[in-house]
PDB file of C-alpha atoms in Angstrom:
ATOM      1  CA  MET A   1      49.715   3.550  34.717  1.00  0.00           C
ATOM      2  CA  LYS A   2      49.342   6.392  37.190  1.00  0.00           C
ATOM      3  CA  TYR A   3      46.123   8.345  37.560  1.00  0.00           C
ATOM      4  CA  THR A   4      45.350  11.959  38.390  1.00  0.00           C
ATOM      5  CA  THR A   5      42.020  13.568  39.211  1.00  0.00           C
ATOM      6  CA  ILE A   6      41.295  16.344  36.735  1.00  0.00           C
ATOM      7  CA  PRO A   7      40.932  19.516  38.836  1.00  0.00           C
ATOM      8  CA  GLN A   8      37.377  20.888  39.145  1.00  0.00           C
ATOM      9  CA  THR A   9      35.977  17.445  38.287  1.00  0.00           C
ATOM     10  CA  GLU A  10      35.345  14.003  39.731  1.00  0.00           C
ATOM     11  CA  LEU A  11      37.183  12.370  36.836  1.00  0.00           C
ATOM     12  CA  HIS A  12      40.128  10.180  37.892  1.00  0.00           C
ATOM     13  CA  ALA A  13      41.979   9.833  34.603  1.00  0.00           C
ATOM     14  CA  SER A  14      44.961   7.837  33.413  1.00  0.00           C
ATOM     15  CA  ARG A  15      47.912  10.121  32.709  1.00  0.00           C
ATOM     16  CA  ILE A  16      48.101   8.975  29.087  1.00  0.00           C
ATOM     17  CA  CYS A  17      45.038   9.737  26.955  1.00  0.00           C
ATOM     18  CA  LEU A  18      44.270   7.657  23.867  1.00  0.00           C
ATOM     19  CA  GLY A  19      43.774   9.765  20.752  1.00  0.00           C
ATOM     20  CA  THR A  20      41.569   8.284  18.048  1.00  0.00           C
ATOM     21  CA  ALA A  21      41.954  10.478  14.962  1.00  0.00           C
ATOM     22  CA  SER A  22      42.575   7.402  12.769  1.00  0.00           C
ATOM     23  CA  ILE A  23      40.320   4.926  14.573  1.00  0.00           C
ATOM     24  CA  GLY A  24      37.872   3.409  12.087  1.00  0.00           C
ATOM     25  CA  GLY A  25      39.570   5.216   9.190  1.00  0.00           C
ATOM     26  CA  ALA A  26      43.200   4.445   8.430  1.00  0.00           C
ATOM     27  CA  ILE A  27      42.969   1.897  11.239  1.00  0.00           C
ATOM     28  CA  GLY A  28      40.284  -0.669  10.457  1.00  0.00           C
ATOM     29  CA  GLU A  29      37.624  -1.736  12.928  1.00  0.00           C
ATOM     30  CA  ALA A  30      39.279  -4.958  14.090  1.00  0.00           C
ATOM     31  CA  ASP A  31      42.638  -3.274  14.674  1.00  0.00           C
ATOM     32  CA  SER A  32      40.902  -0.319  16.318  1.00  0.00           C
ATOM     33  CA  PHE A  33      39.160  -2.644  18.760  1.00  0.00           C
ATOM     34  CA  ALA A  34      42.472  -4.378  19.519  1.00  0.00           C
ATOM     35  CA  LEU A  35      44.247  -1.063  20.174  1.00  0.00           C
ATOM     36  CA  MET A  36      41.521   0.130  22.530  1.00  0.00           C
ATOM     37  CA  ASP A  37      41.518  -3.235  24.325  1.00  0.00           C
ATOM     38  CA  THR A  38      45.282  -3.087  24.819  1.00  0.00           C
ATOM     39  CA  TYR A  39      45.121   0.523  26.019  1.00  0.00           C
ATOM     40  CA  CYS A  40      42.577  -0.425  28.680  1.00  0.00           C
ATOM     41  CA  ASP A  41      44.479  -3.591  29.623  1.00  0.00           C
ATOM     42  CA  GLY A  42      47.501  -1.325  30.247  1.00  0.00           C
ATOM     43  CA  GLY A  43      45.516   0.784  32.696  1.00  0.00           C
ATOM     44  CA  GLY A  44      44.244   3.480  30.345  1.00  0.00           C
ATOM     45  CA  ASN A  45      40.739   4.880  30.866  1.00  0.00           C
ATOM     46  CA  PHE A  46      40.746   8.255  29.034  1.00  0.00           C
ATOM     47  CA  ILE A  47      39.687   8.210  25.362  1.00  0.00           C
ATOM     48  CA  ASP A  48      39.548  11.349  23.216  1.00  0.00           C
ATOM     49  CA  THR A  49      37.752  11.622  19.881  1.00  0.00           C
ATOM     50  CA  ALA A  50      35.871  14.196  17.779  1.00  0.00           C
ATOM     51  CA  SER A  51      32.900  14.339  15.464  1.00  0.00           C
ATOM     52  CA  VAL A  52      35.197  15.024  12.478  1.00  0.00           C
ATOM     53  CA  TYR A  53      37.883  12.445  13.231  1.00  0.00           C
ATOM     54  CA  SER A  54      38.723  10.220  10.273  1.00  0.00           C
ATOM     55  CA  ASP A  55      36.363  12.159   7.999  1.00  0.00           C
ATOM     56  CA  TRP A  56      39.417  12.771   5.795  1.00  0.00           C
ATOM     57  CA  GLU A  57      40.095   9.019   5.633  1.00  0.00           C
ATOM     58  CA  SER A  58      36.631   7.496   5.310  1.00  0.00           C
ATOM     59  CA  GLU A  59      33.452   7.972   3.300  1.00  0.00           C
ATOM     60  CA  VAL A  60      31.513   7.315   6.519  1.00  0.00           C
ATOM     61  CA  LYS A  61      31.175  10.528   8.499  1.00  0.00           C
ATOM     62  CA  SER A  62      32.200  10.458  12.175  1.00  0.00           C
ATOM     63  CA  ILE A  63      33.587   6.936  11.759  1.00  0.00           C
ATOM     64  CA  SER A  64      35.919   7.379  14.747  1.00  0.00           C
ATOM     65  CA  GLU A  65      33.017   8.087  17.109  1.00  0.00           C
ATOM     66  CA  LYS A  66      30.927   5.334  15.550  1.00  0.00           C
ATOM     67  CA  THR A  67      33.728   2.784  15.893  1.00  0.00           C
ATOM     68  CA  ILE A  68      34.293   3.739  19.527  1.00  0.00           C
ATOM     69  CA  GLY A  69      30.543   3.456  20.124  1.00  0.00           C
ATOM     70  CA  LYS A  70      30.507  -0.081  18.724  1.00  0.00           C
ATOM     71  CA  TRP A  71      33.524  -1.003  20.838  1.00  0.00           C
ATOM     72  CA  LEU A  72      31.965   0.391  24.028  1.00  0.00           C
ATOM     73  CA  LYS A  73      28.773  -1.564  23.397  1.00  0.00           C
ATOM     74  CA  SER A  74      30.604  -4.799  22.597  1.00  0.00           C
ATOM     75  CA  ARG A  75      32.818  -4.552  25.684  1.00  0.00           C
ATOM     76  CA  GLY A  76      30.168  -3.251  28.083  1.00  0.00           C
ATOM     77  CA  ASN A  77      32.720  -0.931  29.673  1.00  0.00           C
ATOM     78  CA  ARG A  78      31.205   2.539  29.235  1.00  0.00           C
ATOM     79  CA  ASP A  79      31.155   3.134  33.011  1.00  0.00           C
ATOM     80  CA  ARG A  80      34.925   2.530  33.209  1.00  0.00           C
ATOM     81  CA  ILE A  81      35.879   4.976  30.448  1.00  0.00           C
ATOM     82  CA  ILE A  82      36.335   8.740  30.638  1.00  0.00           C
ATOM     83  CA  LEU A  83      34.870   9.586  27.254  1.00  0.00           C
ATOM     84  CA  ALA A  84      35.757  12.895  25.624  1.00  0.00           C
ATOM     85  CA  THR A  85      34.685  14.165  22.235  1.00  0.00           C
ATOM     86  CA  LYS A  86      34.758  17.439  20.322  1.00  0.00           C
ATOM     87  CA  GLY A  87      32.201  19.353  18.311  1.00  0.00           C
ATOM     88  CA  ALA A  88      31.720  22.783  16.714  1.00  0.00           C
ATOM     89  CA  HIS A  89      34.450  22.157  14.142  1.00  0.00           C
ATOM     90  CA  PRO A  90      34.152  24.139  10.901  1.00  0.00           C
ATOM     91  CA  PRO A  91      33.806  22.243   7.595  1.00  0.00           C
ATOM     92  CA  LEU A  92      37.131  20.696   6.605  1.00  0.00           C
ATOM     93  CA  ASP A  93      37.096  22.630   3.334  1.00  0.00           C
ATOM     94  CA  ASN A  94      36.469  25.978   5.061  1.00  0.00           C
ATOM     95  CA  LEU A  95      38.364  26.151   8.342  1.00  0.00           C
ATOM     96  CA  PHE A  96      37.385  29.742   9.064  1.00  0.00           C
ATOM     97  CA  ALA A  97      33.641  29.112   8.924  1.00  0.00           C
ATOM     98  CA  SER A  98      31.864  29.558  12.240  1.00  0.00           C
ATOM     99  CA  ARG A  99      29.999  26.668  13.842  1.00  0.00           C
ATOM    100  CA  LEU A 100      29.656  27.866  17.417  1.00  0.00           C
ATOM    101  CA  SER A 101      26.039  28.950  17.540  1.00  0.00           C
ATOM    102  CA  PRO A 102      23.851  27.288  20.195  1.00  0.00           C
ATOM    103  CA  GLU A 103      22.158  25.408  17.367  1.00  0.00           C
ATOM    104  CA  ASP A 104      25.471  24.134  15.959  1.00  0.00           C
ATOM    105  CA  ILE A 105      26.638  22.974  19.380  1.00  0.00           C
ATOM    106  CA  ALA A 106      23.325  21.228  20.106  1.00  0.00           C
ATOM    107  CA  PHE A 107      23.337  19.490  16.708  1.00  0.00           C
ATOM    108  CA  ASP A 108      26.912  18.238  17.007  1.00  0.00           C
ATOM    109  CA  LEU A 109      26.387  17.086  20.571  1.00  0.00           C
ATOM    110  CA  GLU A 110      23.265  15.108  19.662  1.00  0.00           C
ATOM    111  CA  GLN A 111      25.104  13.467  16.768  1.00  0.00           C
ATOM    112  CA  SER A 112      28.043  12.539  19.023  1.00  0.00           C
ATOM    113  CA  LEU A 113      25.766  11.039  21.671  1.00  0.00           C
ATOM    114  CA  ASN A 114      24.137   8.881  18.995  1.00  0.00           C
ATOM    115  CA  ASN A 115      27.431   7.900  17.375  1.00  0.00           C
ATOM    116  CA  LEU A 116      28.996   6.916  20.699  1.00  0.00           C
ATOM    117  CA  GLY A 117      25.868   5.131  21.921  1.00  0.00           C
ATOM    118  CA  THR A 118      25.883   6.934  25.243  1.00  0.00           C
ATOM    119  CA  ASP A 119      23.528   9.175  27.217  1.00  0.00           C
ATOM    120  CA  VAL A 120      26.254  11.465  28.527  1.00  0.00           C
ATOM    121  CA  ILE A 121      29.716  12.601  27.458  1.00  0.00           C
ATOM    122  CA  ASP A 122      32.240  13.118  30.250  1.00  0.00           C
ATOM    123  CA  ILE A 123      34.188  15.972  28.611  1.00  0.00           C
ATOM    124  CA  TYR A 124      32.769  17.887  25.670  1.00  0.00           C
ATOM    125  CA  TRP A 125      35.331  20.019  23.848  1.00  0.00           C
ATOM    126  CA  LEU A 126      34.658  22.948  21.580  1.00  0.00           C
ATOM    127  CA  HIS A 127      37.030  21.971  18.776  1.00  0.00           C
ATOM    128  CA  ARG A 128      37.624  25.503  17.490  1.00  0.00           C
ATOM    129  CA  ASP A 129      36.744  29.045  18.514  1.00  0.00           C
ATOM    130  CA  ASP A 130      34.988  31.933  16.810  1.00  0.00           C
ATOM    131  CA  PRO A 131      36.182  35.164  18.459  1.00  0.00           C
ATOM    132  CA  SER A 132      33.159  37.020  17.091  1.00  0.00           C
ATOM    133  CA  ARG A 133      30.842  34.921  19.265  1.00  0.00           C
ATOM    134  CA  PRO A 134      30.298  36.244  22.802  1.00  0.00           C
ATOM    135  CA  VAL A 135      31.708  33.883  25.421  1.00  0.00           C
ATOM    136  CA  GLU A 136      28.539  34.474  27.456  1.00  0.00           C
ATOM    137  CA  GLU A 137      26.397  32.853  24.772  1.00  0.00           C
ATOM    138  CA  ILE A 138      28.783  29.919  24.450  1.00  0.00           C
ATOM    139  CA  ILE A 139      29.015  29.203  28.182  1.00  0.00           C
ATOM    140  CA  ASP A 140      25.253  29.567  28.608  1.00  0.00           C
ATOM    141  CA  SER A 141      24.690  27.066  25.808  1.00  0.00           C
ATOM    142  CA  LEU A 142      27.097  24.516  27.275  1.00  0.00           C
ATOM    143  CA  ASP A 143      25.675  25.013  30.757  1.00  0.00           C
ATOM    144  CA  GLU A 144      22.205  24.101  29.490  1.00  0.00           C
ATOM    145  CA  HIS A 145      23.549  20.763  28.259  1.00  0.00           C
ATOM    146  CA  VAL A 146      25.197  20.089  31.621  1.00  0.00           C
ATOM    147  CA  ARG A 147      21.916  20.800  33.401  1.00  0.00           C
ATOM    148  CA  ALA A 148      20.103  18.513  30.965  1.00  0.00           C
ATOM    149  CA  GLY A 149      22.549  15.697  31.746  1.00  0.00           C
ATOM    150  CA  ARG A 150      23.981  15.372  28.248  1.00  0.00           C
ATOM    151  CA  ILE A 151      27.522  16.338  29.241  1.00  0.00           C
ATOM    152  CA  ARG A 152      29.313  16.331  32.586  1.00  0.00           C
ATOM    153  CA  TYR A 153      32.044  18.892  31.916  1.00  0.00           C
ATOM    154  CA  TYR A 154      33.045  21.106  29.016  1.00  0.00           C
ATOM    155  CA  ALA A 155      36.422  22.295  27.790  1.00  0.00           C
ATOM    156  CA  CYS A 156      38.089  24.133  24.900  1.00  0.00           C
ATOM    157  CA  SER A 157      40.425  23.157  22.085  1.00  0.00           C
ATOM    158  CA  ASN A 158      42.500  25.623  20.054  1.00  0.00           C
ATOM    159  CA  TRP A 159      41.341  28.680  21.990  1.00  0.00           C
ATOM    160  CA  THR A 160      43.582  31.635  22.819  1.00  0.00           C
ATOM    161  CA  VAL A 161      44.452  32.696  26.352  1.00  0.00           C
ATOM    162  CA  ASP A 162      42.347  35.858  26.101  1.00  0.00           C
ATOM    163  CA  ARG A 163      39.238  33.940  25.084  1.00  0.00           C
ATOM    164  CA  ILE A 164      39.735  31.224  27.691  1.00  0.00           C
ATOM    165  CA  GLU A 165      40.118  33.842  30.403  1.00  0.00           C
ATOM    166  CA  ALA A 166      37.074  35.790  29.209  1.00  0.00           C
ATOM    167  CA  ALA A 167      35.024  32.582  29.364  1.00  0.00           C
ATOM    168  CA  ARG A 168      36.380  31.795  32.822  1.00  0.00           C
ATOM    169  CA  GLN A 169      35.550  35.227  34.169  1.00  0.00           C
ATOM    170  CA  TYR A 170      32.003  35.078  32.845  1.00  0.00           C
ATOM    171  CA  ALA A 171      31.412  31.553  34.156  1.00  0.00           C
ATOM    172  CA  LEU A 172      32.610  32.506  37.634  1.00  0.00           C
ATOM    173  CA  SER A 173      30.516  35.683  37.712  1.00  0.00           C
ATOM    174  CA  ALA A 174      27.424  33.802  36.553  1.00  0.00           C
ATOM    175  CA  GLY A 175      27.901  30.894  38.942  1.00  0.00           C
ATOM    176  CA  LYS A 176      28.455  28.466  36.094  1.00  0.00           C
ATOM    177  CA  GLN A 177      31.080  25.865  35.342  1.00  0.00           C
ATOM    178  CA  PRO A 178      34.192  27.205  33.553  1.00  0.00           C
ATOM    179  CA  PHE A 179      36.213  25.222  31.052  1.00  0.00           C
ATOM    180  CA  ILE A 180      37.874  22.397  32.990  1.00  0.00           C
ATOM    181  CA  ALA A 181      40.682  21.800  30.486  1.00  0.00           C
ATOM    182  CA  ASN A 182      42.446  23.201  27.444  1.00  0.00           C
ATOM    183  CA  GLN A 183      43.609  21.230  24.427  1.00  0.00           C
ATOM    184  CA  MET A 184      46.450  22.654  22.331  1.00  0.00           C
ATOM    185  CA  GLN A 185      49.355  21.431  20.220  1.00  0.00           C
ATOM    186  CA  TRP A 186      52.281  20.882  22.564  1.00  0.00           C
ATOM    187  CA  SER A 187      55.266  18.615  22.923  1.00  0.00           C
ATOM    188  CA  LEU A 188      58.896  18.865  23.999  1.00  0.00           C
ATOM    189  CA  ALA A 189      59.700  19.898  20.409  1.00  0.00           C
ATOM    190  CA  GLU A 190      59.371  23.496  19.235  1.00  0.00           C
ATOM    191  CA  VAL A 191      57.285  23.995  16.080  1.00  0.00           C
ATOM    192  CA  ASN A 192      59.000  25.839  13.242  1.00  0.00           C
ATOM    193  CA  PRO A 193      57.272  29.183  12.498  1.00  0.00           C
ATOM    194  CA  GLY A 194      54.973  29.039   9.505  1.00  0.00           C
ATOM    195  CA  SER A 195      55.015  25.243   9.305  1.00  0.00           C
ATOM    196  CA  LEU A 196      51.420  24.547  10.344  1.00  0.00           C
ATOM    197  CA  ASP A 197      49.017  23.655   7.547  1.00  0.00           C
ATOM    198  CA  ASP A 198      45.959  24.461   9.687  1.00  0.00           C
ATOM    199  CA  PRO A 199      45.999  28.172  10.594  1.00  0.00           C
ATOM    200  CA  THR A 200      43.339  27.641  13.294  1.00  0.00           C
ATOM    201  CA  THR A 201      45.692  25.470  15.353  1.00  0.00           C
ATOM    202  CA  VAL A 202      46.771  26.988  18.685  1.00  0.00           C
ATOM    203  CA  LEU A 203      50.196  26.160  20.118  1.00  0.00           C
ATOM    204  CA  MET A 204      51.433  26.136  23.690  1.00  0.00           C
ATOM    205  CA  ASP A 205      53.595  29.247  23.989  1.00  0.00           C
ATOM    206  CA  GLY A 206      55.112  31.241  26.827  1.00  0.00           C
ATOM    207  CA  ARG A 207      51.963  33.213  27.557  1.00  0.00           C
ATOM    208  CA  MET A 208      49.764  30.137  27.592  1.00  0.00           C
ATOM    209  CA  MET A 209      52.261  28.313  29.798  1.00  0.00           C
ATOM    210  CA  ASP A 210      52.148  31.190  32.290  1.00  0.00           C
ATOM    211  CA  TYR A 211      48.348  31.024  32.200  1.00  0.00           C
ATOM    212  CA  HIS A 212      48.297  27.326  33.025  1.00  0.00           C
ATOM    213  CA  LEU A 213      50.835  27.831  35.794  1.00  0.00           C
ATOM    214  CA  THR A 214      48.775  30.639  37.313  1.00  0.00           C
ATOM    215  CA  THR A 215      45.298  29.121  36.985  1.00  0.00           C
ATOM    216  CA  GLU A 216      46.324  25.437  37.200  1.00  0.00           C
ATOM    217  CA  LEU A 217      44.028  24.750  34.261  1.00  0.00           C
ATOM    218  CA  THR A 218      44.437  21.181  33.029  1.00  0.00           C
ATOM    219  CA  ALA A 219      46.229  20.710  29.699  1.00  0.00           C
ATOM    220  CA  VAL A 220      45.474  17.848  27.304  1.00  0.00           C
ATOM    221  CA  PRO A 221      47.992  18.349  24.482  1.00  0.00           C
ATOM    222  CA  TYR A 222      47.765  16.766  21.049  1.00  0.00           C
ATOM    223  CA  THR A 223      50.754  16.035  18.770  1.00  0.00           C
ATOM    224  CA  SER A 224      52.361  15.286  22.132  1.00  0.00           C
ATOM    225  CA  GLN A 225      54.993  12.998  20.584  1.00  0.00           C
ATOM    226  CA  ALA A 226      55.930  15.459  17.797  1.00  0.00           C
ATOM    227  CA  GLN A 227      55.027  12.816  15.200  1.00  0.00           C
ATOM    228  CA  GLY A 228      57.629  10.441  16.613  1.00  0.00           C
ATOM    229  CA  PHE A 229      60.500  12.945  16.592  1.00  0.00           C
ATOM    230  CA  PHE A 230      61.885  11.548  19.852  1.00  0.00           C
ATOM    231  CA  SER A 231      61.471   7.893  18.891  1.00  0.00           C
ATOM    232  CA  GLY A 232      65.118   7.602  17.826  1.00  0.00           C
ATOM    233  CA  ARG A 233      64.591   7.266  14.087  1.00  0.00           C
ATOM    234  CA  PHE A 234      65.186  10.915  13.131  1.00  0.00           C
ATOM    235  CA  ARG A 235      68.537  12.495  12.359  1.00  0.00           C
ATOM    236  CA  PRO A 236      69.263  15.746  10.470  1.00  0.00           C
ATOM    237  CA  GLU A 237      70.123  13.835   7.301  1.00  0.00           C
ATOM    238  CA  ASP A 238      66.900  11.761   7.407  1.00  0.00           C
ATOM    239  CA  ARG A 239      64.245  13.382   5.194  1.00  0.00           C
ATOM    240  CA  SER A 240      61.906  10.410   4.973  1.00  0.00           C
ATOM    241  CA  LYS A 241      58.946  12.094   6.697  1.00  0.00           C
ATOM    242  CA  PRO A 242      58.418  15.567   5.180  1.00  0.00           C
ATOM    243  CA  SER A 243      55.856  16.698   7.776  1.00  0.00           C
ATOM    244  CA  VAL A 244      58.335  16.076  10.613  1.00  0.00           C
ATOM    245  CA  VAL A 245      61.128  17.820   8.691  1.00  0.00           C
ATOM    246  CA  LYS A 246      58.886  20.808   8.031  1.00  0.00           C
ATOM    247  CA  MET A 247      57.611  21.178  11.587  1.00  0.00           C
ATOM    248  CA  PHE A 248      60.384  20.009  13.878  1.00  0.00           C
ATOM    249  CA  TYR A 249      63.779  20.053  12.178  1.00  0.00           C
ATOM    250  CA  ASN A 250      65.734  22.811  13.922  1.00  0.00           C
ATOM    251  CA  GLU A 251      68.840  23.082  16.086  1.00  0.00           C
ATOM    252  CA  ALA A 252      66.945  23.455  19.362  1.00  0.00           C
ATOM    253  CA  ASN A 253      64.945  20.277  18.800  1.00  0.00           C
ATOM    254  CA  PHE A 254      67.955  18.171  17.865  1.00  0.00           C
ATOM    255  CA  GLY A 255      69.585  19.400  21.084  1.00  0.00           C
ATOM    256  CA  ARG A 256      66.519  18.250  22.989  1.00  0.00           C
ATOM    257  CA  LEU A 257      66.573  14.937  21.151  1.00  0.00           C
ATOM    258  CA  SER A 258      70.173  14.403  22.281  1.00  0.00           C
ATOM    259  CA  ARG A 259      69.231  15.087  25.915  1.00  0.00           C
ATOM    260  CA  VAL A 260      66.192  12.814  25.663  1.00  0.00           C
ATOM    261  CA  GLU A 261      68.338   9.965  24.358  1.00  0.00           C
ATOM    262  CA  GLU A 262      70.925  10.538  27.089  1.00  0.00           C
ATOM    263  CA  LEU A 263      68.265  10.386  29.815  1.00  0.00           C
ATOM    264  CA  ALA A 264      66.561   7.407  28.193  1.00  0.00           C
ATOM    265  CA  ARG A 265      69.821   5.451  28.356  1.00  0.00           C
ATOM    266  CA  GLN A 266      70.264   6.346  32.025  1.00  0.00           C
ATOM    267  CA  LEU A 267      66.711   5.296  32.915  1.00  0.00           C
ATOM    268  CA  GLY A 268      66.531   2.256  30.679  1.00  0.00           C
ATOM    269  CA  ARG A 269      63.474   3.737  28.947  1.00  0.00           C
ATOM    270  CA  SER A 270      62.730   4.839  25.395  1.00  0.00           C
ATOM    271  CA  GLY A 271      62.930   8.345  23.990  1.00  0.00           C
ATOM    272  CA  THR A 272      59.164   8.277  23.446  1.00  0.00           C
ATOM    273  CA  GLU A 273      58.571   7.553  27.125  1.00  0.00           C
ATOM    274  CA  VAL A 274      60.892  10.353  28.228  1.00  0.00           C
ATOM    275  CA  ALA A 275      59.277  12.877  25.871  1.00  0.00           C
ATOM    276  CA  LEU A 276      55.808  12.003  27.180  1.00  0.00           C
ATOM    277  CA  ALA A 277      57.030  12.114  30.782  1.00  0.00           C
ATOM    278  CA  TYR A 278      58.244  15.657  30.125  1.00  0.00           C
ATOM    279  CA  LEU A 279      54.571  16.580  29.693  1.00  0.00           C
ATOM    280  CA  THR A 280      53.091  14.500  32.509  1.00  0.00           C
ATOM    281  CA  SER A 281      55.693  15.928  34.925  1.00  0.00           C
ATOM    282  CA  GLN A 282      54.575  19.559  34.521  1.00  0.00           C
ATOM    283  CA  PRO A 283      53.505  21.461  37.678  1.00  0.00           C
ATOM    284  CA  PHE A 284      49.867  21.454  36.519  1.00  0.00           C
ATOM    285  CA  ALA A 285      47.777  18.446  35.511  1.00  0.00           C
ATOM    286  CA  THR A 286      48.712  17.377  31.983  1.00  0.00           C
ATOM    287  CA  PHE A 287      47.353  14.387  30.066  1.00  0.00           C
ATOM    288  CA  PRO A 288      49.154  13.981  26.718  1.00  0.00           C
ATOM    289  CA  ILE A 289      47.151  12.471  23.893  1.00  0.00           C
ATOM    290  CA  ILE A 290      48.909   9.645  22.078  1.00  0.00           C
ATOM    291  CA  GLY A 291      48.163   8.803  18.454  1.00  0.00           C
ATOM    292  CA  SER A 292      49.367   5.223  18.130  1.00  0.00           C
ATOM    293  CA  ARG A 293      48.717   3.326  14.913  1.00  0.00           C
ATOM    294  CA  THR A 294      50.438   0.058  15.846  1.00  0.00           C
ATOM    295  CA  MET A 295      50.408  -2.126  18.920  1.00  0.00           C
ATOM    296  CA  GLN A 296      54.120  -1.552  19.488  1.00  0.00           C
ATOM    297  CA  GLN A 297      53.670   2.230  19.423  1.00  0.00           C
ATOM    298  CA  LEU A 298      50.730   1.980  21.796  1.00  0.00           C
ATOM    299  CA  GLU A 299      52.465  -0.224  24.346  1.00  0.00           C
ATOM    300  CA  GLU A 300      55.545   2.001  24.392  1.00  0.00           C
ATOM    301  CA  SER A 301      53.458   5.144  24.837  1.00  0.00           C
ATOM    302  CA  VAL A 302      51.269   3.661  27.568  1.00  0.00           C
ATOM    303  CA  SER A 303      54.368   2.604  29.496  1.00  0.00           C
ATOM    304  CA  ALA A 304      55.219   6.303  29.926  1.00  0.00           C
ATOM    305  CA  GLY A 305      52.242   6.580  32.267  1.00  0.00           C
ATOM    306  CA  ASP A 306      54.300   5.480  35.271  1.00  0.00           C
ATOM    307  CA  LEU A 307      57.392   7.625  34.614  1.00  0.00           C
ATOM    308  CA  GLN A 308      57.779  10.788  36.689  1.00  0.00           C
ATOM    309  CA  LEU A 309      60.559  13.351  36.212  1.00  0.00           C
ATOM    310  CA  ASP A 310      61.638  15.942  38.760  1.00  0.00           C
ATOM    311  CA  GLU A 311      61.601  19.685  38.100  1.00  0.00           C
ATOM    312  CA  ASP A 312      65.325  19.905  37.359  1.00  0.00           C
ATOM    313  CA  THR A 313      65.110  17.111  34.792  1.00  0.00           C
ATOM    314  CA  VAL A 314      62.134  18.738  33.060  1.00  0.00           C
ATOM    315  CA  ARG A 315      64.090  21.989  32.846  1.00  0.00           C
ATOM    316  CA  TYR A 316      67.187  20.154  31.589  1.00  0.00           C
ATOM    317  CA  LEU A 317      65.252  18.467  28.776  1.00  0.00           C
ATOM    318  CA  ARG A 318      63.793  21.786  27.676  1.00  0.00           C
ATOM    319  CA  ASP A 319      66.694  24.174  28.187  1.00  0.00           C
ATOM    320  CA  GLY A 320      69.794  22.023  28.583  1.00  0.00           C
ATOM    321  CA  ALA A 321      70.630  23.617  31.925  1.00  0.00           C
TER     322      ALA A 321
END
């Protein structure tokens, strides 16, 4: 596994980040512990969770954070893990509700610290945005928690370019820390228009790509494997996974799949590894989040952490030229 220092931080992170949306929920505690152990044994040190993760799969609220907290305590490895979590998410039954007040942020942060059994969170993400909230208020609130030692760095998830830039400009003018990373949905596969069930999700698009290229803001994309689209199991006639069909079945993506499989054969690697390497080989720091549910999926995804593609190959996978 290769490592990269996240710009504007002292965090030296593994290039593959472990996502934990199903940890403690669909994935039971024993299997969750085993997956996290194997991830670390493979060189991984960057774990991403959220206060709402697995709430849709478990009667126990914040079970992902709580399971990770138990694992950290049992393994005694908190100082070796870059621990990231997200707060300020609206209620799951009302995705447009605002939860970005200073009080909401403080409440969620305190809950996450307790759930994870830690005194400080390395990266604290704002899970969603509320454009009606002034960025000045939001940055000031986060800065207070940095000064109090509860978080080291803060970042944004599912924010638009305009809001990220407004927050950056204010932070710089006020002598405060800007967002150190941006989390969006992004993979080698293009998402079909109108296919997203969550309207608050923000995708990597041309404008956001230009923004990352210009500012060199770190990207930490989720759905980075396009729900396994590049694993080799999907063909146009295969309709076994409706969510993949809905989001990713289009001519451009099947062209990319063909090029991924061609390159995978040449390199002696899997399509999953090549698709992840497409992200880690961008000209700005990118740490794709993997969402493995089995040990085989995890080991294959982690192995992509040492694969580097050159600029021409990245362009070829995307554009075919």
